[in-house]
Tab-separated table of C-alpha atoms and ligand atoms in Angstrom:
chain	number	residue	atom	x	y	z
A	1	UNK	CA	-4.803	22.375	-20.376
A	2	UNK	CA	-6.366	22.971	-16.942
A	3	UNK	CA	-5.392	20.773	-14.446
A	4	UNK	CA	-5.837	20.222	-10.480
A	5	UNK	CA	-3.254	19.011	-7.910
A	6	UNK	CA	-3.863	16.633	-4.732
A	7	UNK	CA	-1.139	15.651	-3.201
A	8	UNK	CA	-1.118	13.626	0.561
A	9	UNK	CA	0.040	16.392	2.586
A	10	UNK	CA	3.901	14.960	3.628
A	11	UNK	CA	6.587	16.895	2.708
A	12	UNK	CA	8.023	15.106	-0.098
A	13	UNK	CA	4.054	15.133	-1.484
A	14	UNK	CA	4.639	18.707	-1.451
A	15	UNK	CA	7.875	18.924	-2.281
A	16	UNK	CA	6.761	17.064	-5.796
A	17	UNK	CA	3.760	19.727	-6.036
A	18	UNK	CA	5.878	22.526	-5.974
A	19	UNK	CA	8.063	20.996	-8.662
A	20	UNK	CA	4.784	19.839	-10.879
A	21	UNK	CA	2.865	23.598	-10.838
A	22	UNK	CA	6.867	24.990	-12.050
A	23	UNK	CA	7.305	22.602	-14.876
A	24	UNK	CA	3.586	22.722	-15.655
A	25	UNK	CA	3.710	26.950	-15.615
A	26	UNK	CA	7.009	26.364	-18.338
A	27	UNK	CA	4.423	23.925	-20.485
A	28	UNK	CA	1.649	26.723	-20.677
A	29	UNK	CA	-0.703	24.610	-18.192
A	30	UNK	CA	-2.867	26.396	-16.158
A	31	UNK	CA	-3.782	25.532	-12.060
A	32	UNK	CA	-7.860	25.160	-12.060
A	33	UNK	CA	-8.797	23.674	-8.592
A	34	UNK	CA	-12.893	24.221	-10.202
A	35	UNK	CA	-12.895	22.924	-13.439
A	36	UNK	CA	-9.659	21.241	-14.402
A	37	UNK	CA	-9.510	18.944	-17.740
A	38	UNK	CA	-7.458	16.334	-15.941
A	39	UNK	CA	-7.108	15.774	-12.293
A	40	UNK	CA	-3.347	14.715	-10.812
A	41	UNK	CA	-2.501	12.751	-7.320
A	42	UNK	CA	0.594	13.240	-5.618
A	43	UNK	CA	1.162	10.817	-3.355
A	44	UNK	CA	-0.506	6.859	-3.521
A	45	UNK	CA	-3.595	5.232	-3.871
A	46	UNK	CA	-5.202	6.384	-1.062
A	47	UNK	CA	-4.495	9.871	-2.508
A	48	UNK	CA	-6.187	8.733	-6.151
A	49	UNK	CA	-8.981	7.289	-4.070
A	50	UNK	CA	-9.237	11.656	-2.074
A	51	UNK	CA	-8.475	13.160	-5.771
A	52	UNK	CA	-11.632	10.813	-6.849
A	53	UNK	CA	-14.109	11.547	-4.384
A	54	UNK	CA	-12.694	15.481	-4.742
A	55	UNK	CA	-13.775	15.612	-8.122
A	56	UNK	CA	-16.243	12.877	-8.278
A	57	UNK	CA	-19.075	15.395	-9.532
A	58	UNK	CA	-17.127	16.161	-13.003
A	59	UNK	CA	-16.451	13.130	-13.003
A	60	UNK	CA	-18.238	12.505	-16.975
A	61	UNK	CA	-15.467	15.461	-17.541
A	62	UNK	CA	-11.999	14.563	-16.071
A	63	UNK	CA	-9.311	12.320	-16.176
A	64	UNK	CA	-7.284	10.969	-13.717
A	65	UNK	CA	-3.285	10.339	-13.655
A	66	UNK	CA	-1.582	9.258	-9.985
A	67	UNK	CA	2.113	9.964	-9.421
A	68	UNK	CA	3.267	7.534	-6.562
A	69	UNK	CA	5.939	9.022	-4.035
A	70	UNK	CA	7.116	5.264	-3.430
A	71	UNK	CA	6.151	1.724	-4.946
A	72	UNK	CA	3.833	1.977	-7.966
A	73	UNK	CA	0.578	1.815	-7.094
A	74	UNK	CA	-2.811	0.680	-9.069
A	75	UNK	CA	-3.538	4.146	-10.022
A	76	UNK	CA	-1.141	6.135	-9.201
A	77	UNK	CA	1.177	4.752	-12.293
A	78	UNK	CA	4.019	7.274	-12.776
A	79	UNK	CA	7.132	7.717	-9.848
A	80	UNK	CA	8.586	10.898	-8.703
A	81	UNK	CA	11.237	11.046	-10.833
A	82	UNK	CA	9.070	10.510	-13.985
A	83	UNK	CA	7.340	14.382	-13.780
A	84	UNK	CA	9.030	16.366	-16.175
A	85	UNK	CA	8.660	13.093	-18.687
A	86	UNK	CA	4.356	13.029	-17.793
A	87	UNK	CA	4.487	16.962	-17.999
A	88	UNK	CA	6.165	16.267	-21.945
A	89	UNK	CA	3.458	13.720	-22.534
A	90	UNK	CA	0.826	16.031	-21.435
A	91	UNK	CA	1.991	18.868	-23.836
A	92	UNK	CA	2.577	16.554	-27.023
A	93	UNK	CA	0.824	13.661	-26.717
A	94	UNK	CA	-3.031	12.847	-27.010
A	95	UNK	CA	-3.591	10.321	-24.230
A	96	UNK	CA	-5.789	6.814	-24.004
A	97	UNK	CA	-8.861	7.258	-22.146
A	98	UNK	CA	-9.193	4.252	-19.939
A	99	UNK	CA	-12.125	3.763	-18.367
A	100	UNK	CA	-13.097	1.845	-14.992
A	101	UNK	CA	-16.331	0.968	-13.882
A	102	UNK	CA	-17.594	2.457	-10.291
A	103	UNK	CA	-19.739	1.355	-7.877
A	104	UNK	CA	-23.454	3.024	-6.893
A	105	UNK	CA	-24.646	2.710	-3.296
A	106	UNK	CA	-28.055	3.855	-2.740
A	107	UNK	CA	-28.947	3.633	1.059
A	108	UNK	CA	-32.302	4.159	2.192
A	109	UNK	CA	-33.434	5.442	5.712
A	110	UNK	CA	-36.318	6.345	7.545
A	111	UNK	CA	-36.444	9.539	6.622
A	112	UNK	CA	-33.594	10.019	3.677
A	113	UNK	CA	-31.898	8.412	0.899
A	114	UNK	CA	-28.729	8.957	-0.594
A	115	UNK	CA	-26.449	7.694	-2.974
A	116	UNK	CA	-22.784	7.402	-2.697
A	117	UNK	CA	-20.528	6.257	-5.935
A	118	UNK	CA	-17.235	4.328	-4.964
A	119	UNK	CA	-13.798	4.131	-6.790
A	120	UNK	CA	-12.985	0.898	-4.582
A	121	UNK	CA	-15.337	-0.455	-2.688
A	122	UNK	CA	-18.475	0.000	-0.012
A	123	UNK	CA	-18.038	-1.688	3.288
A	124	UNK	CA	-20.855	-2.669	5.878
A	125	UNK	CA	-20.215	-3.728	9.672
A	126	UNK	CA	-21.979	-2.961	12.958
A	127	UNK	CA	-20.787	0.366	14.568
A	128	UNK	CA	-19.432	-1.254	17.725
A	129	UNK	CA	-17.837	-4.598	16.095
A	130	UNK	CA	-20.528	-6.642	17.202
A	131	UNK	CA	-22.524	-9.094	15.045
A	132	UNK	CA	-23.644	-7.750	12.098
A	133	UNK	CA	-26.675	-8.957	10.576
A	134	UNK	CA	-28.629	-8.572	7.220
A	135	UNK	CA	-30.555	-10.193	4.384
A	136	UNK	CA	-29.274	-10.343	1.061
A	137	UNK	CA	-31.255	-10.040	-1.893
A	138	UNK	CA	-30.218	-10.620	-5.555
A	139	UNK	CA	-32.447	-9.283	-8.461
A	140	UNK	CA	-35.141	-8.989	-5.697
A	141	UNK	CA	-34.492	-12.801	-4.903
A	142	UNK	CA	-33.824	-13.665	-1.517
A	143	UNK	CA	-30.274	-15.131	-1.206
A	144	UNK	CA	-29.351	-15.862	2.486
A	145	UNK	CA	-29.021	-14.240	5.612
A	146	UNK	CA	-25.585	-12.884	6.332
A	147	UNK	CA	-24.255	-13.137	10.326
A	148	UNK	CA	-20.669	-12.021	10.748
A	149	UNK	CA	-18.219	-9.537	10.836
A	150	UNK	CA	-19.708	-7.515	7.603
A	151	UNK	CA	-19.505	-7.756	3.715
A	152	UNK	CA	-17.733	-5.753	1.305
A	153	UNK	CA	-18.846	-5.193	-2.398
A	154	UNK	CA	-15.808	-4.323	-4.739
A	155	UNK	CA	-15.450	-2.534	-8.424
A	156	UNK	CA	-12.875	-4.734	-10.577
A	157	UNK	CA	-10.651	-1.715	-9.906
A	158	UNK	CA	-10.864	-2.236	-6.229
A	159	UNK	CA	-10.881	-5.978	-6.393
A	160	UNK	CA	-6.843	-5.600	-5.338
A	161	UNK	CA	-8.008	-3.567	-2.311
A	162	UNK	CA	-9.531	-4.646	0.675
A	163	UNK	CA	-11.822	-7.605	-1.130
A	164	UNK	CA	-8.455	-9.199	-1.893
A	165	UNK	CA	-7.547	-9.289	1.902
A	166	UNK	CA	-11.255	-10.853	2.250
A	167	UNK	CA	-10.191	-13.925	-0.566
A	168	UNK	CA	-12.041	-12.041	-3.350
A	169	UNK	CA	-11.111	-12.820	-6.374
A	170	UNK	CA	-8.896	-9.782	-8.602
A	171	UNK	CA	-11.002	-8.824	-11.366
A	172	UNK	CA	-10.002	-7.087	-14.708
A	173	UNK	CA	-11.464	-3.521	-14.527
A	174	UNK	CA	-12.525	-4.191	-18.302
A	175	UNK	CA	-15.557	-6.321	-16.600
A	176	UNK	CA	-17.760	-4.497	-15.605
A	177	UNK	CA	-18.936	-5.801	-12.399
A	178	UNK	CA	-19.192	-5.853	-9.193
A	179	UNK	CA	-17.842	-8.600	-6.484
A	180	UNK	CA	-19.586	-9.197	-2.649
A	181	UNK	CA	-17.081	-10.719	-0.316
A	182	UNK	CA	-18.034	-11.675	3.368
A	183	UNK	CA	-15.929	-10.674	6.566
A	184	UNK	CA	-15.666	-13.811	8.825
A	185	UNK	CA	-19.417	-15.479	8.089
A	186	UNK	CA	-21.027	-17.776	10.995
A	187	UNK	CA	-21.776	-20.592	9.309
A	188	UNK	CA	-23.040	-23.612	11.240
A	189	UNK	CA	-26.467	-25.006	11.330
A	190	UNK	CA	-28.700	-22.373	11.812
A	191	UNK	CA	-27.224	-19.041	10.204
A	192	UNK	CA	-25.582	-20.367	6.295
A	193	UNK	CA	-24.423	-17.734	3.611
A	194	UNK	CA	-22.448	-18.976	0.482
A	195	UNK	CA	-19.424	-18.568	2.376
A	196	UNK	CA	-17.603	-17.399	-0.967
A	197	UNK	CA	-17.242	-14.608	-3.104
A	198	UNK	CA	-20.037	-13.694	-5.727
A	199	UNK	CA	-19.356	-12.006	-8.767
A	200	UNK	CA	-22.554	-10.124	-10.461
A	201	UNK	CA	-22.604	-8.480	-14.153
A	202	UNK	CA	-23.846	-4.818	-14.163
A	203	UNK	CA	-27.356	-5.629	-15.056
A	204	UNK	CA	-27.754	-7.553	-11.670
A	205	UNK	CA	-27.986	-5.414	-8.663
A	206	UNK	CA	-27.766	-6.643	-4.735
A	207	UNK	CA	-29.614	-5.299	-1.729
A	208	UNK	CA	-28.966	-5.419	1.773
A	209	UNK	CA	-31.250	-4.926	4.755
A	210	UNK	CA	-30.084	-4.672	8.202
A	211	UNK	CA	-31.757	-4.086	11.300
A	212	UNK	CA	-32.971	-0.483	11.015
A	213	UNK	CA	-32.275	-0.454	15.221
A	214	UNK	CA	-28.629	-1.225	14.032
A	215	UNK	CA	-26.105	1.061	14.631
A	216	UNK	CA	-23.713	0.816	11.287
A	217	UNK	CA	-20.621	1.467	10.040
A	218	UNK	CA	-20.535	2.154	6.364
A	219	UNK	CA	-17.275	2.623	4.138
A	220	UNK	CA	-16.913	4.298	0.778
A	221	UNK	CA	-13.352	4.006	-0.330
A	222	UNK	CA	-10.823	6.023	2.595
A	223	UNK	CA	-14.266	7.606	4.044
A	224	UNK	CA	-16.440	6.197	6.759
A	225	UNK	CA	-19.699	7.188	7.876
A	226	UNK	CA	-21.991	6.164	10.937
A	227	UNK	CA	-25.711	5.753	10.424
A	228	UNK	CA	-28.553	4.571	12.297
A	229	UNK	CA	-32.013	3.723	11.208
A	230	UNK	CA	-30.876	2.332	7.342
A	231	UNK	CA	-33.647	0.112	5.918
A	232	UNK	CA	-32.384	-0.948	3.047
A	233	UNK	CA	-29.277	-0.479	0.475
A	234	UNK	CA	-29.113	-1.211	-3.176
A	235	UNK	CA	-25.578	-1.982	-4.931
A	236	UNK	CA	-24.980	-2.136	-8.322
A	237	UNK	CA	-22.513	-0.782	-11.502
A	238	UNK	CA	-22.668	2.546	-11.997
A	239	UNK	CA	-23.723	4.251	-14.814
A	240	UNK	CA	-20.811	6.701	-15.184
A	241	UNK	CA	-17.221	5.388	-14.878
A	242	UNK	CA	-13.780	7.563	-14.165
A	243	UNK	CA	-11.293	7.798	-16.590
A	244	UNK	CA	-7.567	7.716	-16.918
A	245	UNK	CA	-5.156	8.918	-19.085
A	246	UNK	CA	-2.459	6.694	-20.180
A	247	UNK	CA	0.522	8.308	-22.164
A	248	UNK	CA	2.066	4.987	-21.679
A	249	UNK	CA	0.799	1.282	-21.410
A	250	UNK	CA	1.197	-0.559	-17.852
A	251	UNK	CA	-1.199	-3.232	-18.211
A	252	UNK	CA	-3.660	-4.832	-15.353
A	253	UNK	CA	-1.505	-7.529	-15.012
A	254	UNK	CA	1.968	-6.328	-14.739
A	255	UNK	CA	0.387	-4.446	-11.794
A	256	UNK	CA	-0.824	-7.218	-10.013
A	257	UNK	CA	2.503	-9.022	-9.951
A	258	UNK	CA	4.191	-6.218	-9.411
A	259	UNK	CA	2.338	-5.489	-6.039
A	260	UNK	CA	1.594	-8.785	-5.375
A	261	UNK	CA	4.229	-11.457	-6.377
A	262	UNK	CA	7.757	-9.160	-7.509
A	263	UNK	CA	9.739	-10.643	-10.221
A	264	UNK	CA	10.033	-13.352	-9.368
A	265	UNK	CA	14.520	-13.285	-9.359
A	266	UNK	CA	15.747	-13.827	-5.845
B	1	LIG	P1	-4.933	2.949	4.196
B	1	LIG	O1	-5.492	2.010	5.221
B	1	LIG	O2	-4.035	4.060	4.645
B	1	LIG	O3	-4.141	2.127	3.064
B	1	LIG	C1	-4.671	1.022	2.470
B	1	LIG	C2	-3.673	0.432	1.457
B	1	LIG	O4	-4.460	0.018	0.337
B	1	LIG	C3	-2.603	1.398	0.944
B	1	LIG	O5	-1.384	0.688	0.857
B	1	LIG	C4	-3.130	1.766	-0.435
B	1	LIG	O6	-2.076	2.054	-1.361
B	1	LIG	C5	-3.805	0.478	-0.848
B	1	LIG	N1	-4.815	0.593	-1.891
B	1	LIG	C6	-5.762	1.555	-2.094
B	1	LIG	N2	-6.501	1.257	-3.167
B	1	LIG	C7	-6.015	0.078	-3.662
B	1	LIG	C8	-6.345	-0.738	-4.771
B	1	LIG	N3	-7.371	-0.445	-5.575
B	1	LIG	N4	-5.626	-1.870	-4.977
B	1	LIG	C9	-4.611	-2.202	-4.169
B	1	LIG	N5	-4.236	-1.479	-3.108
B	1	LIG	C10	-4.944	-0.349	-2.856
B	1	LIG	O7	-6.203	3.567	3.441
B	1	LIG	P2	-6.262	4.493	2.171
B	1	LIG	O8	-4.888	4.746	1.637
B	1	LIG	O9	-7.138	5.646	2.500
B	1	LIG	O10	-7.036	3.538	1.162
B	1	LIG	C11	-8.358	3.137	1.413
B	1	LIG	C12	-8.460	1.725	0.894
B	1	LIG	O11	-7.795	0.854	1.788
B	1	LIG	C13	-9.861	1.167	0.852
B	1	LIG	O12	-10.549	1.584	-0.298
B	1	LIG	C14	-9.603	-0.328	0.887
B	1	LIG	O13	-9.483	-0.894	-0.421
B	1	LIG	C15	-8.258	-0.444	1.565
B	1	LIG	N6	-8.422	-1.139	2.830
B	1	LIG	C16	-7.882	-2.377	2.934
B	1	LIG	C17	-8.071	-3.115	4.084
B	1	LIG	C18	-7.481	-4.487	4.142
B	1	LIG	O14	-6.859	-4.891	3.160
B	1	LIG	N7	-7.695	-5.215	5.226
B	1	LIG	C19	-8.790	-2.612	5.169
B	1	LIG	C20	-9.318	-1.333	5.028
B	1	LIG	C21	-9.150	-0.606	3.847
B	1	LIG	P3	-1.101	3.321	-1.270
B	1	LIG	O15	-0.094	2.963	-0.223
B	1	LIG	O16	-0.533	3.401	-2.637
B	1	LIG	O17	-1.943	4.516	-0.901
Protein backbone atom coordinates (compact mmCIF):
# COMPACT_ATOMS: atom_id res chain seq x y z
CA UNK A 1 0.00 0.00 0.00
CA UNK A 2 1.21 3.52 -0.84
CA UNK A 3 0.34 5.99 1.43
CA UNK A 4 1.01 9.90 2.14
CA UNK A 5 1.53 11.68 5.50
CA UNK A 6 0.26 15.34 6.58
CA UNK A 7 0.67 16.07 9.74
CA UNK A 8 0.10 19.97 11.38
CA UNK A 9 3.58 20.82 11.84
CA UNK A 10 3.77 20.83 16.09
CA UNK A 11 5.99 18.66 17.56
CA UNK A 12 3.88 16.03 18.88
CA UNK A 13 2.29 16.06 14.99
CA UNK A 14 5.68 15.08 14.18
CA UNK A 15 6.55 13.20 16.82
CA UNK A 16 3.40 10.77 15.71
CA UNK A 17 4.83 10.93 11.96
CA UNK A 18 7.99 9.65 12.83
CA UNK A 19 6.37 6.82 14.75
CA UNK A 20 3.64 6.13 11.73
CA UNK A 21 6.47 5.94 8.61
CA UNK A 22 8.49 3.20 11.40
CA UNK A 23 5.55 1.01 12.05
CA UNK A 24 4.31 1.49 8.48
CA UNK A 25 8.16 0.52 7.01
CA UNK A 26 7.70 -2.92 9.58
CA UNK A 27 4.05 -3.49 7.68
CA UNK A 28 5.69 -3.39 4.09
CA UNK A 29 3.92 0.14 3.34
CA UNK A 30 5.56 2.31 1.19
CA UNK A 31 5.87 6.57 1.63
CA UNK A 32 4.34 7.99 -1.89
CA UNK A 33 3.87 11.82 -1.38
CA UNK A 34 2.64 11.56 -5.63
CA UNK A 35 0.41 8.89 -5.89
CA UNK A 36 -0.48 7.33 -2.57
CA UNK A 37 -3.59 4.75 -2.34
CA UNK A 38 -4.74 6.32 0.90
CA UNK A 39 -3.95 9.67 2.26
CA UNK A 40 -3.31 10.04 6.37
CA UNK A 41 -3.68 13.41 8.67
CA UNK A 42 -1.78 13.84 11.65
CA UNK A 43 -3.05 16.28 13.59
CA UNK A 44 -7.14 17.58 13.54
CA UNK A 45 -9.62 18.64 11.30
CA UNK A 46 -8.13 21.48 10.06
CA UNK A 47 -5.27 19.13 9.06
CA UNK A 48 -7.99 16.61 7.13
CA UNK A 49 -9.41 19.76 5.64
CA UNK A 50 -4.91 20.68 4.23
CA UNK A 51 -4.55 16.70 3.50
CA UNK A 52 -7.94 17.28 1.30
CA UNK A 53 -7.19 20.19 -0.63
CA UNK A 54 -3.36 18.49 -0.92
CA UNK A 55 -4.67 15.72 -2.72
CA UNK A 56 -7.90 17.02 -3.94
CA UNK A 57 -6.88 16.22 -7.72
CA UNK A 58 -6.76 12.23 -7.05
CA UNK A 59 -9.29 12.70 -5.30
CA UNK A 60 -11.67 9.79 -7.58
CA UNK A 61 -8.39 7.68 -6.33
CA UNK A 62 -7.71 8.09 -2.54
CA UNK A 63 -8.97 7.63 0.69
CA UNK A 64 -8.78 9.52 3.58
CA UNK A 65 -8.16 8.41 7.42
CA UNK A 66 -7.43 11.46 10.20
CA UNK A 67 -5.53 10.60 13.38
CA UNK A 68 -6.43 13.40 15.98
CA UNK A 69 -3.49 14.49 18.40
CA UNK A 70 -6.32 15.52 21.01
CA UNK A 71 -10.28 15.25 21.12
CA UNK A 72 -11.72 13.19 18.26
CA UNK A 73 -12.53 15.10 15.59
CA UNK A 74 -15.19 14.66 12.53
CA UNK A 75 -12.60 13.23 10.35
CA UNK A 76 -9.84 12.74 11.95
CA UNK A 77 -11.43 9.46 13.84
CA UNK A 78 -8.49 7.51 15.33
CA UNK A 79 -6.22 9.07 18.63
CA UNK A 80 -2.56 8.92 19.00
CA UNK A 81 -2.35 6.06 20.84
CA UNK A 82 -4.50 4.01 18.38
CA UNK A 83 -1.46 3.88 15.42
CA UNK A 84 0.03 0.68 15.64
CA UNK A 85 -3.85 -0.76 15.97
CA UNK A 86 -4.87 1.49 12.33
CA UNK A 87 -1.37 0.36 10.92
CA UNK A 88 -2.80 -3.65 11.79
CA UNK A 89 -6.07 -2.72 10.18
CA UNK A 90 -4.40 -1.37 7.20
CA UNK A 91 -2.30 -4.60 6.63
CA UNK A 92 -5.25 -7.19 7.30
CA UNK A 93 -8.27 -5.67 6.88
CA UNK A 94 -10.22 -4.49 3.66
CA UNK A 95 -11.74 -1.18 4.74
CA UNK A 96 -15.46 0.55 4.13
CA UNK A 97 -15.34 3.16 1.63
CA UNK A 98 -17.42 5.98 2.97
CA UNK A 99 -18.20 8.50 0.88
CA UNK A 100 -19.09 12.35 1.50
CA UNK A 101 -20.46 14.63 -0.82
CA UNK A 102 -18.32 17.99 -1.70
CA UNK A 103 -19.14 21.16 -2.66
CA UNK A 104 -18.40 22.90 -6.40
CA UNK A 105 -17.85 26.66 -6.53
CA UNK A 106 -17.64 28.03 -9.89
CA UNK A 107 -16.85 31.86 -9.74
CA UNK A 108 -16.98 33.88 -12.69
CA UNK A 109 -15.01 37.18 -13.39
CA UNK A 110 -14.44 39.61 -15.90
CA UNK A 111 -11.91 38.07 -17.42
CA UNK A 112 -11.61 34.33 -15.72
CA UNK A 113 -13.47 31.59 -14.22
CA UNK A 114 -12.55 29.06 -11.93
CA UNK A 115 -13.80 26.41 -9.95
CA UNK A 116 -12.90 25.53 -6.48
CA UNK A 117 -14.33 22.08 -4.77
CA UNK A 118 -14.78 22.33 -0.86
CA UNK A 119 -14.55 19.57 1.88
CA UNK A 120 -16.49 22.07 4.33
CA UNK A 121 -17.77 24.88 3.16
CA UNK A 122 -17.40 28.26 0.78
CA UNK A 123 -17.71 31.53 2.56
CA UNK A 124 -18.56 35.05 0.99
CA UNK A 125 -18.08 38.56 2.83
CA UNK A 126 -16.83 41.98 1.71
CA UNK A 127 -12.96 42.30 1.90
CA UNK A 128 -12.98 45.12 4.45
CA UNK A 129 -16.06 43.86 6.76
CA UNK A 130 -18.31 46.23 5.37
CA UNK A 131 -21.81 45.47 4.00
CA UNK A 132 -21.90 42.83 1.82
CA UNK A 133 -24.37 42.71 -0.80
CA UNK A 134 -25.69 40.18 -3.46
CA UNK A 135 -28.64 38.59 -5.23
CA UNK A 136 -29.50 35.16 -4.78
CA UNK A 137 -30.77 33.03 -7.35
CA UNK A 138 -32.19 29.47 -7.04
CA UNK A 139 -32.60 27.23 -10.21
CA UNK A 140 -32.21 30.58 -12.11
CA UNK A 141 -35.19 31.97 -9.91
CA UNK A 142 -34.66 35.05 -8.21
CA UNK A 143 -34.83 34.50 -4.40
CA UNK A 144 -34.01 37.75 -2.45
CA UNK A 145 -31.43 40.13 -2.05
CA UNK A 146 -28.97 39.35 0.69
CA UNK A 147 -27.50 42.64 2.89
CA UNK A 148 -25.31 41.59 5.79
CA UNK A 149 -22.33 40.30 7.08
CA UNK A 150 -22.01 37.36 4.24
CA UNK A 151 -23.45 33.79 3.62
CA UNK A 152 -21.92 30.54 3.91
CA UNK A 153 -22.96 27.38 1.86
CA UNK A 154 -22.06 24.04 3.72
CA UNK A 155 -21.56 20.14 2.53
CA UNK A 156 -23.49 17.82 5.18
CA UNK A 157 -19.91 17.02 6.19
CA UNK A 158 -19.23 20.57 7.04
CA UNK A 159 -22.65 21.28 8.39
CA UNK A 160 -20.78 20.84 12.12
CA UNK A 161 -18.30 23.53 11.00
CA UNK A 162 -18.74 27.01 10.72
CA UNK A 163 -22.66 26.79 9.36
CA UNK A 164 -23.35 25.34 12.81
CA UNK A 165 -21.92 28.54 14.53
CA UNK A 166 -24.30 30.44 11.86
CA UNK A 167 -27.67 28.21 13.33
CA UNK A 168 -27.43 25.84 10.32
CA UNK A 169 -28.85 22.94 10.76
CA UNK A 170 -26.21 19.48 11.10
CA UNK A 171 -26.87 17.42 8.22
CA UNK A 172 -26.12 13.63 7.70
CA UNK A 173 -23.28 13.46 5.09
CA UNK A 174 -25.44 10.50 3.52
CA UNK A 175 -27.68 13.54 1.99
CA UNK A 176 -26.36 14.76 -0.45
CA UNK A 177 -26.82 18.39 -0.28
CA UNK A 178 -25.89 21.42 0.24
CA UNK A 179 -27.07 24.09 3.10
CA UNK A 180 -26.85 28.31 2.64
CA UNK A 181 -26.72 29.97 5.99
CA UNK A 182 -26.65 33.88 6.34
CA UNK A 183 -24.09 35.89 8.58
CA UNK A 184 -26.08 38.59 10.52
CA UNK A 185 -28.92 39.53 7.60
CA UNK A 186 -30.50 43.25 7.69
CA UNK A 187 -33.80 42.59 7.69
CA UNK A 188 -36.25 45.46 8.13
CA UNK A 189 -38.47 46.99 5.59
CA UNK A 190 -36.60 47.57 2.71
CA UNK A 191 -33.71 44.85 2.42
CA UNK A 192 -35.70 41.03 3.50
CA UNK A 193 -33.88 37.58 2.93
CA UNK A 194 -35.45 34.35 4.46
CA UNK A 195 -33.57 35.00 7.45
CA UNK A 196 -33.09 31.07 7.89
CA UNK A 197 -31.18 28.36 6.67
CA UNK A 198 -32.04 26.66 3.22
CA UNK A 199 -31.32 23.27 2.50
CA UNK A 200 -31.12 22.34 -1.46
CA UNK A 201 -30.87 18.60 -2.97
CA UNK A 202 -27.95 18.16 -5.46
CA UNK A 203 -30.00 18.68 -8.51
CA UNK A 204 -30.73 22.35 -7.38
CA UNK A 205 -27.89 24.70 -7.70
CA UNK A 206 -27.64 28.50 -6.14
CA UNK A 207 -25.98 31.56 -7.62
CA UNK A 208 -24.75 34.58 -6.19
CA UNK A 209 -24.00 37.95 -7.75
CA UNK A 210 -22.29 40.67 -6.01
CA UNK A 211 -21.24 43.93 -7.02
CA UNK A 212 -18.45 43.24 -9.53
CA UNK A 213 -16.84 46.86 -7.96
CA UNK A 214 -16.86 44.75 -4.67
CA UNK A 215 -13.87 43.95 -3.12
CA UNK A 216 -14.49 40.15 -1.65
CA UNK A 217 -13.41 37.85 0.60
CA UNK A 218 -13.98 34.29 -0.42
CA UNK A 219 -13.33 31.07 1.82
CA UNK A 220 -12.83 27.49 0.75
CA UNK A 221 -12.41 25.37 3.81
CA UNK A 222 -8.90 26.76 5.99
CA UNK A 223 -8.01 28.86 2.63
CA UNK A 224 -9.02 32.38 1.83
CA UNK A 225 -8.71 34.25 -1.21
CA UNK A 226 -9.30 38.05 -2.19
CA UNK A 227 -10.92 38.89 -5.49
CA UNK A 228 -12.20 41.81 -7.17
CA UNK A 229 -14.33 42.15 -10.21
CA UNK A 230 -16.52 38.55 -9.55
CA UNK A 231 -19.79 38.66 -11.53
CA UNK A 232 -21.31 35.85 -10.65
CA UNK A 233 -20.83 32.37 -8.63
CA UNK A 234 -22.64 29.14 -9.04
CA UNK A 235 -22.87 26.54 -5.98
CA UNK A 236 -23.95 23.27 -6.15
CA UNK A 237 -23.06 19.24 -5.17
CA UNK A 238 -20.28 18.08 -6.68
CA UNK A 239 -19.98 15.45 -8.91
CA UNK A 240 -17.05 13.60 -7.30
CA UNK A 241 -17.08 13.00 -3.51
CA UNK A 242 -13.89 12.02 -1.08
CA UNK A 243 -13.75 8.93 0.51
CA UNK A 244 -12.84 7.42 3.82
CA UNK A 245 -11.77 4.37 5.04
CA UNK A 246 -13.34 2.99 8.04
CA UNK A 247 -11.67 -0.18 9.66
CA UNK A 248 -14.04 0.52 12.41
CA UNK A 249 -17.65 2.03 12.72
CA UNK A 250 -18.02 5.57 14.58
CA UNK A 251 -21.24 6.64 13.35
CA UNK A 252 -22.45 10.44 12.40
CA UNK A 253 -24.13 10.66 15.43
CA UNK A 254 -21.95 9.49 18.16
CA UNK A 255 -19.75 12.28 16.70
CA UNK A 256 -22.01 14.94 17.06
CA UNK A 257 -22.64 14.32 20.74
CA UNK A 258 -19.45 13.62 21.33
CA UNK A 259 -18.23 17.15 20.16
CA UNK A 260 -21.19 18.76 20.88
CA UNK A 261 -23.15 17.58 24.02
CA UNK A 262 -20.43 14.86 26.07
CA UNK A 263 -22.07 12.06 27.79
CA UNK A 264 -24.14 13.37 29.27
CA UNK A 265 -22.76 11.88 33.27
CA UNK A 266 -21.74 14.83 35.38
P1 LIG B 1 -9.41 27.00 12.80
O1 LIG B 1 -10.08 28.33 12.88
O2 LIG B 1 -8.01 26.86 13.29
O3 LIG B 1 -10.29 25.88 13.56
C1 LIG B 1 -11.64 25.77 13.36
C2 LIG B 1 -12.21 24.65 14.25
O4 LIG B 1 -13.18 23.97 13.44
C3 LIG B 1 -11.19 23.60 14.73
O5 LIG B 1 -11.50 23.28 16.07
C4 LIG B 1 -11.47 22.43 13.80
O6 LIG B 1 -11.21 21.17 14.43
C5 LIG B 1 -12.96 22.57 13.59
N1 LIG B 1 -13.49 21.92 12.40
C6 LIG B 1 -12.97 21.82 11.14
N2 LIG B 1 -13.81 21.15 10.34
C7 LIG B 1 -14.89 20.80 11.11
C8 LIG B 1 -16.08 20.08 10.87
N3 LIG B 1 -16.38 19.62 9.65
N4 LIG B 1 -16.96 19.92 11.89
C9 LIG B 1 -16.69 20.40 13.11
N5 LIG B 1 -15.59 21.08 13.42
C10 LIG B 1 -14.70 21.29 12.42
O7 LIG B 1 -9.48 26.58 11.25
P2 LIG B 1 -9.08 25.22 10.56
O8 LIG B 1 -8.63 24.23 11.58
O9 LIG B 1 -8.19 25.55 9.42
O10 LIG B 1 -10.50 24.77 9.99
C11 LIG B 1 -11.16 25.53 9.02
C12 LIG B 1 -12.63 25.41 9.34
O11 LIG B 1 -12.92 26.21 10.46
C13 LIG B 1 -13.55 25.96 8.28
O12 LIG B 1 -13.76 25.03 7.24
C14 LIG B 1 -14.81 26.25 9.08
O13 LIG B 1 -15.71 25.14 9.10
C15 LIG B 1 -14.30 26.45 10.49
N6 LIG B 1 -14.55 27.82 10.89
C16 LIG B 1 -15.47 28.02 11.86
C17 LIG B 1 -15.81 29.31 12.23
C18 LIG B 1 -16.86 29.48 13.29
O14 LIG B 1 -17.36 28.47 13.78
N7 LIG B 1 -17.22 30.71 13.62
C19 LIG B 1 -15.22 30.42 11.65
C20 LIG B 1 -14.27 30.18 10.66
C21 LIG B 1 -13.95 28.87 10.27
P3 LIG B 1 -9.76 20.64 14.85
O15 LIG B 1 -9.44 21.35 16.13
O16 LIG B 1 -9.97 19.18 15.02
O17 LIG B 1 -8.81 20.98 13.73
Amino acid sequence: MKYALLDRGDRLSRQLCEQFHTLAKDKGFTADDNSPDVVISIGGDGTLLQAFHRFKHRVEEVSFIGIHTGHLGFYADWKKDEIADLLELMKTTEPRKIQYPLLRVEIQTHSSSAVYIALNEFSLKSEDGSTFVAGIHINDEPFETFRGDGIVISTPSGSTGYNKSLGGAVIHPSLEALQITEMASINNRVYRTLGSPVILPKHHHCDITPDPEDELAIGIDHLVLEMSGVRSIVCKVAEEKVSFARYRPYPFWNRVREAFIGSGKS
